[in-house]
Amino acid sequence: MGTIQNGKKINIKLIVVLSIIILLIVFFCLYKFNYGFRQTVNGLITLQTNTNENVPMINIDQNTTNAILGYDEYFAILKQNNITGYINEKPEFQNSVPITNPIYAVEGKYLLIAEKGDNKVFLFNGKNLVYENVVGGEITGLTVNKNGYVAVVVNKSGYRSVVTVYNPDGIEMFSTFFSTTYASHVKISPNNKNMVIVEVDTSGIQVNSNIKFVQIDKITENTQTINASKESSRVISDIQFATNDTVVYVTDTMVREVNLLGQKNDILDLQNANIVNVDIGLGKYIVRTEKTKSGIFNTNTDIVIVDRENQEVGRYTLDGTIKQLKVNHDVIAANIGQELYFLSSTGRPIKKYISNSDIKDIVIYNSGKMAALVYRNKVEIIYI
């Protein structure tokens, strides 16, 4: 008799466990694939709110601080020809770099930094200086991918722009030359196989832009750039790889994507009067802010996340005007002055932070787990 009862108890427990598992699977499937359900759940989530009482802090002098940036697990302060890395308030490393007017790029564990107009670049992997390279001209732009491949844009005699690619050891691979136009943006794909260059022509009455691909893995002496997308009378303000052979880019009127074969797709029309700004830093998603349409004295702002088909995947409404939008490591940060909101890449609210003074800048680092909040004379460090 006891054995039968024990068997029944085991069966009941098994049924309960299986039911819970099924309910969890249904919940996560609905949350992932049903936009209305996800919005309802997001609306029910209460933001964890923190104030700036008792948070780690670093005092800074705005007159001597040249830049504050985030990469790898660190945020770094550049001042007086030194770069100092922090996780919290104690310095983790310091390196000497002769830079006061920095131009830089970050990706993953890598920081590439140079003095704008100078001829030397410095590549860091975490706290370690990988190399410093002298390049053949005045530096106007640069980029690094997650594997340490680097492209540097310089202005040199006889050319408007020269784009040179270096491998992770700093060895030059090849250069691409522009004699009558110049390169305004350059990116290297995550798999190291493709480079995209935004070429700008200012010789006519109107400015024209052109997106060119270079297949790094197929480079030869006779390799030509591939003209993928011409934008007549348009300036391209940003470009990001969405996949290894497709980029998303922003003009003054449109967000588009184009691939290595020249196949284009319009994603978002920016001529909508309600759209305030747009950010393509997530690559796979486009984040925009727009004024809400209800109420004469309404100051609400919507943060809207869409995919590359312009299908909405998330939305969050803030009571206030967004002064700064930062996107990094699948985290969206919205600054409305003395209040800061952190959201996931699908619009799920993560955290609200309240300050007693205006936040000037937000630096997201440590894989999106932490943020350095920059004020006029200090940096506050918080966990996201």
PDB file of C-alpha atoms in Angstrom, residues 185-373:
ATOM      1  CA  HIS A 185      34.058  56.417 -42.382  1.00  0.00           C
ATOM      2  CA  VAL A 186      35.668  52.977 -42.399  1.00  0.00           C
ATOM      3  CA  LYS A 187      34.711  49.678 -40.739  1.00  0.00           C
ATOM      4  CA  ILE A 188      36.070  46.110 -40.778  1.00  0.00           C
ATOM      5  CA  SER A 189      33.681  43.155 -40.589  1.00  0.00           C
ATOM      6  CA  PRO A 190      33.636  40.899 -37.491  1.00  0.00           C
ATOM      7  CA  ASN A 191      35.098  37.990 -39.504  1.00  0.00           C
ATOM      8  CA  ASN A 192      37.996  40.134 -40.849  1.00  0.00           C
ATOM      9  CA  LYS A 193      37.012  39.412 -44.478  1.00  0.00           C
ATOM     10  CA  ASN A 194      35.454  42.708 -45.588  1.00  0.00           C
ATOM     11  CA  MET A 195      36.095  46.405 -45.145  1.00  0.00           C
ATOM     12  CA  VAL A 196      33.551  49.105 -45.929  1.00  0.00           C
ATOM     13  CA  ILE A 197      34.539  52.703 -46.754  1.00  0.00           C
ATOM     14  CA  VAL A 198      32.307  55.757 -47.089  1.00  0.00           C
ATOM     15  CA  GLU A 199      33.744  57.845 -49.921  1.00  0.00           C
ATOM     16  CA  VAL A 200      32.701  61.514 -50.092  1.00  0.00           C
ATOM     17  CA  ASP A 201      32.896  63.714 -53.188  1.00  0.00           C
ATOM     18  CA  THR A 202      32.824  67.456 -52.515  1.00  0.00           C
ATOM     19  CA  SER A 203      34.003  68.590 -55.962  1.00  0.00           C
ATOM     20  CA  GLY A 204      30.536  69.491 -57.288  1.00  0.00           C
ATOM     21  CA  ILE A 205      27.790  71.825 -56.155  1.00  0.00           C
ATOM     22  CA  GLN A 206      26.310  69.082 -53.972  1.00  0.00           C
ATOM     23  CA  VAL A 207      28.047  66.591 -51.703  1.00  0.00           C
ATOM     24  CA  ASN A 208      27.774  62.981 -52.889  1.00  0.00           C
ATOM     25  CA  SER A 209      28.548  59.831 -50.916  1.00  0.00           C
ATOM     26  CA  ASN A 210      29.458  56.338 -52.047  1.00  0.00           C
ATOM     27  CA  ILE A 211      29.786  53.103 -50.080  1.00  0.00           C
ATOM     28  CA  LYS A 212      32.648  50.875 -51.183  1.00  0.00           C
ATOM     29  CA  PHE A 213      33.482  47.324 -50.103  1.00  0.00           C
ATOM     30  CA  VAL A 214      36.982  45.834 -50.127  1.00  0.00           C
ATOM     31  CA  GLN A 215      37.307  42.053 -49.757  1.00  0.00           C
ATOM     32  CA  ILE A 216      40.266  41.779 -47.401  1.00  0.00           C
ATOM     33  CA  ASP A 217      40.552  38.002 -47.711  1.00  0.00           C
ATOM     34  CA  LYS A 218      40.801  38.249 -51.520  1.00  0.00           C
ATOM     35  CA  ILE A 219      43.167  41.187 -51.761  1.00  0.00           C
ATOM     36  CA  THR A 220      45.714  41.248 -54.582  1.00  0.00           C
ATOM     37  CA  GLU A 221      47.693  43.982 -56.292  1.00  0.00           C
ATOM     38  CA  ASN A 222      44.881  44.358 -58.844  1.00  0.00           C
ATOM     39  CA  THR A 223      41.941  44.161 -56.414  1.00  0.00           C
ATOM     40  CA  GLN A 224      39.368  46.905 -56.994  1.00  0.00           C
ATOM     41  CA  THR A 225      36.924  48.347 -54.506  1.00  0.00           C
ATOM     42  CA  ILE A 226      33.267  47.384 -55.059  1.00  0.00           C
ATOM     43  CA  ASN A 227      30.857  50.306 -55.415  1.00  0.00           C
ATOM     44  CA  ALA A 228      27.812  49.147 -53.478  1.00  0.00           C
ATOM     45  CA  SER A 229      25.618  52.209 -52.916  1.00  0.00           C
ATOM     46  CA  LYS A 230      25.719  55.761 -54.270  1.00  0.00           C
ATOM     47  CA  GLU A 231      23.910  58.472 -52.311  1.00  0.00           C
ATOM     48  CA  SER A 232      23.565  61.575 -54.497  1.00  0.00           C
ATOM     49  CA  SER A 233      23.250  64.841 -52.551  1.00  0.00           C
ATOM     50  CA  ARG A 234      23.417  62.907 -49.297  1.00  0.00           C
ATOM     51  CA  VAL A 235      25.917  62.798 -46.446  1.00  0.00           C
ATOM     52  CA  ILE A 236      26.327  59.470 -44.655  1.00  0.00           C
ATOM     53  CA  SER A 237      26.676  60.171 -40.936  1.00  0.00           C
ATOM     54  CA  ASP A 238      27.163  56.632 -39.584  1.00  0.00           C
ATOM     55  CA  ILE A 239      27.713  53.064 -40.775  1.00  0.00           C
ATOM     56  CA  GLN A 240      27.828  49.686 -38.990  1.00  0.00           C
ATOM     57  CA  PHE A 241      28.174  46.052 -40.011  1.00  0.00           C
ATOM     58  CA  ALA A 242      24.923  44.169 -39.395  1.00  0.00           C
ATOM     59  CA  THR A 243      26.346  40.901 -40.754  1.00  0.00           C
ATOM     60  CA  ASN A 244      29.754  40.069 -42.208  1.00  0.00           C
ATOM     61  CA  ASP A 245      28.716  41.250 -45.689  1.00  0.00           C
ATOM     62  CA  THR A 246      25.899  43.727 -44.950  1.00  0.00           C
ATOM     63  CA  VAL A 247      26.076  47.226 -43.479  1.00  0.00           C
ATOM     64  CA  VAL A 248      23.434  49.556 -42.079  1.00  0.00           C
ATOM     65  CA  TYR A 249      23.998  53.259 -42.677  1.00  0.00           C
ATOM     66  CA  VAL A 250      22.369  56.609 -41.919  1.00  0.00           C
ATOM     67  CA  THR A 251      21.851  59.603 -44.204  1.00  0.00           C
ATOM     68  CA  ASP A 252      19.987  62.804 -43.394  1.00  0.00           C
ATOM     69  CA  THR A 253      16.752  61.282 -44.722  1.00  0.00           C
ATOM     70  CA  MET A 254      16.935  57.495 -44.421  1.00  0.00           C
ATOM     71  CA  VAL A 255      18.346  54.458 -42.641  1.00  0.00           C
ATOM     72  CA  ARG A 256      19.298  51.860 -45.248  1.00  0.00           C
ATOM     73  CA  GLU A 257      21.233  48.641 -45.558  1.00  0.00           C
ATOM     74  CA  VAL A 258      23.364  47.398 -48.437  1.00  0.00           C
ATOM     75  CA  ASN A 259      25.348  44.222 -48.963  1.00  0.00           C
ATOM     76  CA  LEU A 260      28.479  43.255 -50.836  1.00  0.00           C
ATOM     77  CA  LEU A 261      26.408  42.585 -53.984  1.00  0.00           C
ATOM     78  CA  GLY A 262      24.901  46.073 -53.939  1.00  0.00           C
ATOM     79  CA  GLN A 263      21.450  44.905 -52.851  1.00  0.00           C
ATOM     80  CA  LYS A 264      19.798  47.754 -50.934  1.00  0.00           C
ATOM     81  CA  ASN A 265      16.893  47.939 -48.537  1.00  0.00           C
ATOM     82  CA  ASP A 266      15.225  51.013 -47.034  1.00  0.00           C
ATOM     83  CA  ILE A 267      14.691  50.500 -43.306  1.00  0.00           C
ATOM     84  CA  LEU A 268      13.498  53.758 -41.781  1.00  0.00           C
ATOM     85  CA  ASP A 269      12.364  57.113 -43.229  1.00  0.00           C
ATOM     86  CA  LEU A 270      13.865  59.847 -41.049  1.00  0.00           C
ATOM     87  CA  GLN A 271      11.702  62.593 -42.543  1.00  0.00           C
ATOM     88  CA  ASN A 272       8.973  61.708 -40.044  1.00  0.00           C
ATOM     89  CA  ALA A 273       8.608  64.886 -37.978  1.00  0.00           C
ATOM     90  CA  ASN A 274       8.214  62.926 -34.726  1.00  0.00           C
ATOM     91  CA  ILE A 275      11.651  61.271 -34.959  1.00  0.00           C
ATOM     92  CA  VAL A 276      14.235  63.109 -32.852  1.00  0.00           C
ATOM     93  CA  ASN A 277      17.339  60.961 -33.365  1.00  0.00           C
ATOM     94  CA  VAL A 278      18.476  57.493 -34.405  1.00  0.00           C
ATOM     95  CA  ASP A 279      21.296  55.138 -33.383  1.00  0.00           C
ATOM     96  CA  ILE A 280      22.510  52.089 -35.341  1.00  0.00           C
ATOM     97  CA  GLY A 281      25.166  51.025 -32.836  1.00  0.00           C
ATOM     98  CA  LEU A 282      23.440  47.703 -32.112  1.00  0.00           C
ATOM     99  CA  GLY A 283      23.888  46.602 -35.739  1.00  0.00           C
ATOM    100  CA  LYS A 284      21.004  44.132 -35.833  1.00  0.00           C
ATOM    101  CA  TYR A 285      18.570  46.683 -34.353  1.00  0.00           C
ATOM    102  CA  ILE A 286      17.938  50.378 -34.959  1.00  0.00           C
ATOM    103  CA  VAL A 287      17.063  52.558 -31.983  1.00  0.00           C
ATOM    104  CA  ARG A 288      15.189  55.816 -32.444  1.00  0.00           C
ATOM    105  CA  THR A 289      13.609  58.388 -30.154  1.00  0.00           C
ATOM    106  CA  GLU A 290      10.398  60.150 -31.067  1.00  0.00           C
ATOM    107  CA  LYS A 291       7.932  62.557 -29.510  1.00  0.00           C
ATOM    108  CA  THR A 292       4.700  60.960 -28.334  1.00  0.00           C
ATOM    109  CA  LYS A 293       1.585  62.229 -30.071  1.00  0.00           C
ATOM    110  CA  SER A 294      -0.855  62.753 -27.172  1.00  0.00           C
ATOM    111  CA  GLY A 295      -1.369  65.949 -25.172  1.00  0.00           C
ATOM    112  CA  ILE A 296      -0.686  69.616 -25.946  1.00  0.00           C
ATOM    113  CA  PHE A 297       1.879  70.012 -23.169  1.00  0.00           C
ATOM    114  CA  ASN A 298       3.173  66.475 -23.436  1.00  0.00           C
ATOM    115  CA  THR A 299       6.934  66.051 -22.923  1.00  0.00           C
ATOM    116  CA  ASN A 300       7.013  62.262 -23.185  1.00  0.00           C
ATOM    117  CA  THR A 301       9.538  60.557 -25.447  1.00  0.00           C
ATOM    118  CA  ASP A 302       9.318  57.050 -26.890  1.00  0.00           C
ATOM    119  CA  ILE A 303      12.401  54.895 -27.319  1.00  0.00           C
ATOM    120  CA  VAL A 304      11.577  52.574 -30.214  1.00  0.00           C
ATOM    121  CA  ILE A 305      13.658  49.560 -31.246  1.00  0.00           C
ATOM    122  CA  VAL A 306      13.115  48.030 -34.699  1.00  0.00           C
ATOM    123  CA  ASP A 307      14.806  45.253 -36.627  1.00  0.00           C
ATOM    124  CA  ARG A 308      16.267  45.564 -40.131  1.00  0.00           C
ATOM    125  CA  GLU A 309      12.806  45.036 -41.610  1.00  0.00           C
ATOM    126  CA  ASN A 310      11.528  48.009 -39.562  1.00  0.00           C
ATOM    127  CA  GLN A 311       9.458  45.632 -37.421  1.00  0.00           C
ATOM    128  CA  GLU A 312       9.104  46.954 -33.898  1.00  0.00           C
ATOM    129  CA  VAL A 313      10.695  44.712 -31.259  1.00  0.00           C
ATOM    130  CA  GLY A 314      10.470  47.048 -28.273  1.00  0.00           C
ATOM    131  CA  ARG A 315       9.225  50.415 -27.048  1.00  0.00           C
ATOM    132  CA  TYR A 316       9.595  52.329 -23.802  1.00  0.00           C
ATOM    133  CA  THR A 317       8.045  55.696 -22.909  1.00  0.00           C
ATOM    134  CA  LEU A 318       9.891  58.231 -20.751  1.00  0.00           C
ATOM    135  CA  ASP A 319       8.413  61.257 -19.048  1.00  0.00           C
ATOM    136  CA  GLY A 320      10.836  63.889 -20.298  1.00  0.00           C
ATOM    137  CA  THR A 321      13.005  65.001 -23.185  1.00  0.00           C
ATOM    138  CA  ILE A 322      16.026  62.801 -23.888  1.00  0.00           C
ATOM    139  CA  LYS A 323      19.257  64.815 -23.878  1.00  0.00           C
ATOM    140  CA  GLN A 324      21.535  61.914 -24.757  1.00  0.00           C
ATOM    141  CA  LEU A 325      21.050  58.398 -26.100  1.00  0.00           C
ATOM    142  CA  LYS A 326      23.888  55.868 -25.797  1.00  0.00           C
ATOM    143  CA  VAL A 327      23.841  52.337 -27.222  1.00  0.00           C
ATOM    144  CA  ASN A 328      26.508  49.765 -26.384  1.00  0.00           C
ATOM    145  CA  HIS A 329      26.824  46.067 -25.478  1.00  0.00           C
ATOM    146  CA  ASP A 330      23.065  45.480 -26.119  1.00  0.00           C
ATOM    147  CA  VAL A 331      22.284  48.172 -23.531  1.00  0.00           C
ATOM    148  CA  ILE A 332      20.381  51.386 -24.289  1.00  0.00           C
ATOM    149  CA  ALA A 333      20.985  54.349 -21.984  1.00  0.00           C
ATOM    150  CA  ALA A 334      18.702  57.399 -22.083  1.00  0.00           C
ATOM    151  CA  ASN A 335      19.766  60.544 -20.238  1.00  0.00           C
ATOM    152  CA  ILE A 336      17.100  63.142 -19.434  1.00  0.00           C
ATOM    153  CA  GLY A 337      19.371  65.322 -17.310  1.00  0.00           C
ATOM    154  CA  GLN A 338      19.285  64.171 -13.705  1.00  0.00           C
ATOM    155  CA  GLU A 339      17.570  60.860 -14.476  1.00  0.00           C
ATOM    156  CA  LEU A 340      19.122  58.001 -16.390  1.00  0.00           C
ATOM    157  CA  TYR A 341      17.269  54.965 -17.781  1.00  0.00           C
ATOM    158  CA  PHE A 342      18.864  51.690 -18.883  1.00  0.00           C
ATOM    159  CA  LEU A 343      16.971  49.338 -21.212  1.00  0.00           C
ATOM    160  CA  SER A 344      17.747  46.041 -22.917  1.00  0.00           C
ATOM    161  CA  SER A 345      18.005  45.864 -26.714  1.00  0.00           C
ATOM    162  CA  THR A 346      14.342  44.774 -26.821  1.00  0.00           C
ATOM    163  CA  GLY A 347      13.087  47.624 -24.645  1.00  0.00           C
ATOM    164  CA  ARG A 348      12.960  45.772 -21.327  1.00  0.00           C
ATOM    165  CA  PRO A 349      13.587  48.243 -18.482  1.00  0.00           C
ATOM    166  CA  ILE A 350      16.680  47.378 -16.446  1.00  0.00           C
ATOM    167  CA  LYS A 351      17.463  50.285 -14.159  1.00  0.00           C
ATOM    168  CA  LYS A 352      16.703  53.907 -13.326  1.00  0.00           C
ATOM    169  CA  TYR A 353      19.364  56.116 -11.778  1.00  0.00           C
ATOM    170  CA  ILE A 354      18.622  59.463 -10.119  1.00  0.00           C
ATOM    171  CA  SER A 355      21.324  62.098  -9.725  1.00  0.00           C
ATOM    172  CA  ASN A 356      21.333  65.471  -7.962  1.00  0.00           C
ATOM    173  CA  SER A 357      23.059  67.206 -10.879  1.00  0.00           C
ATOM    174  CA  ASP A 358      23.041  66.999 -14.667  1.00  0.00           C
ATOM    175  CA  ILE A 359      24.880  64.045 -16.221  1.00  0.00           C
ATOM    176  CA  LYS A 360      27.132  65.178 -19.093  1.00  0.00           C
ATOM    177  CA  ASP A 361      28.057  61.809 -20.581  1.00  0.00           C
ATOM    178  CA  ILE A 362      27.536  58.051 -20.163  1.00  0.00           C
ATOM    179  CA  VAL A 363      30.292  55.491 -20.741  1.00  0.00           C
ATOM    180  CA  ILE A 364      29.044  51.875 -20.817  1.00  0.00           C
ATOM    181  CA  TYR A 365      31.738  49.244 -20.230  1.00  0.00           C
ATOM    182  CA  ASN A 366      32.490  45.774 -18.825  1.00  0.00           C
ATOM    183  CA  SER A 367      30.226  44.029 -21.387  1.00  0.00           C
ATOM    184  CA  GLY A 368      27.311  46.275 -20.468  1.00  0.00           C
ATOM    185  CA  LYS A 369      27.452  45.465 -16.755  1.00  0.00           C
ATOM    186  CA  MET A 370      28.748  48.878 -15.610  1.00  0.00           C
ATOM    187  CA  ALA A 371      28.577  52.555 -16.502  1.00  0.00           C
ATOM    188  CA  ALA A 372      30.727  55.583 -15.745  1.00  0.00           C
ATOM    189  CA  LEU A 373      28.619  58.733 -15.429  1.00  0.00           C
TER     190      LEU A 373
END
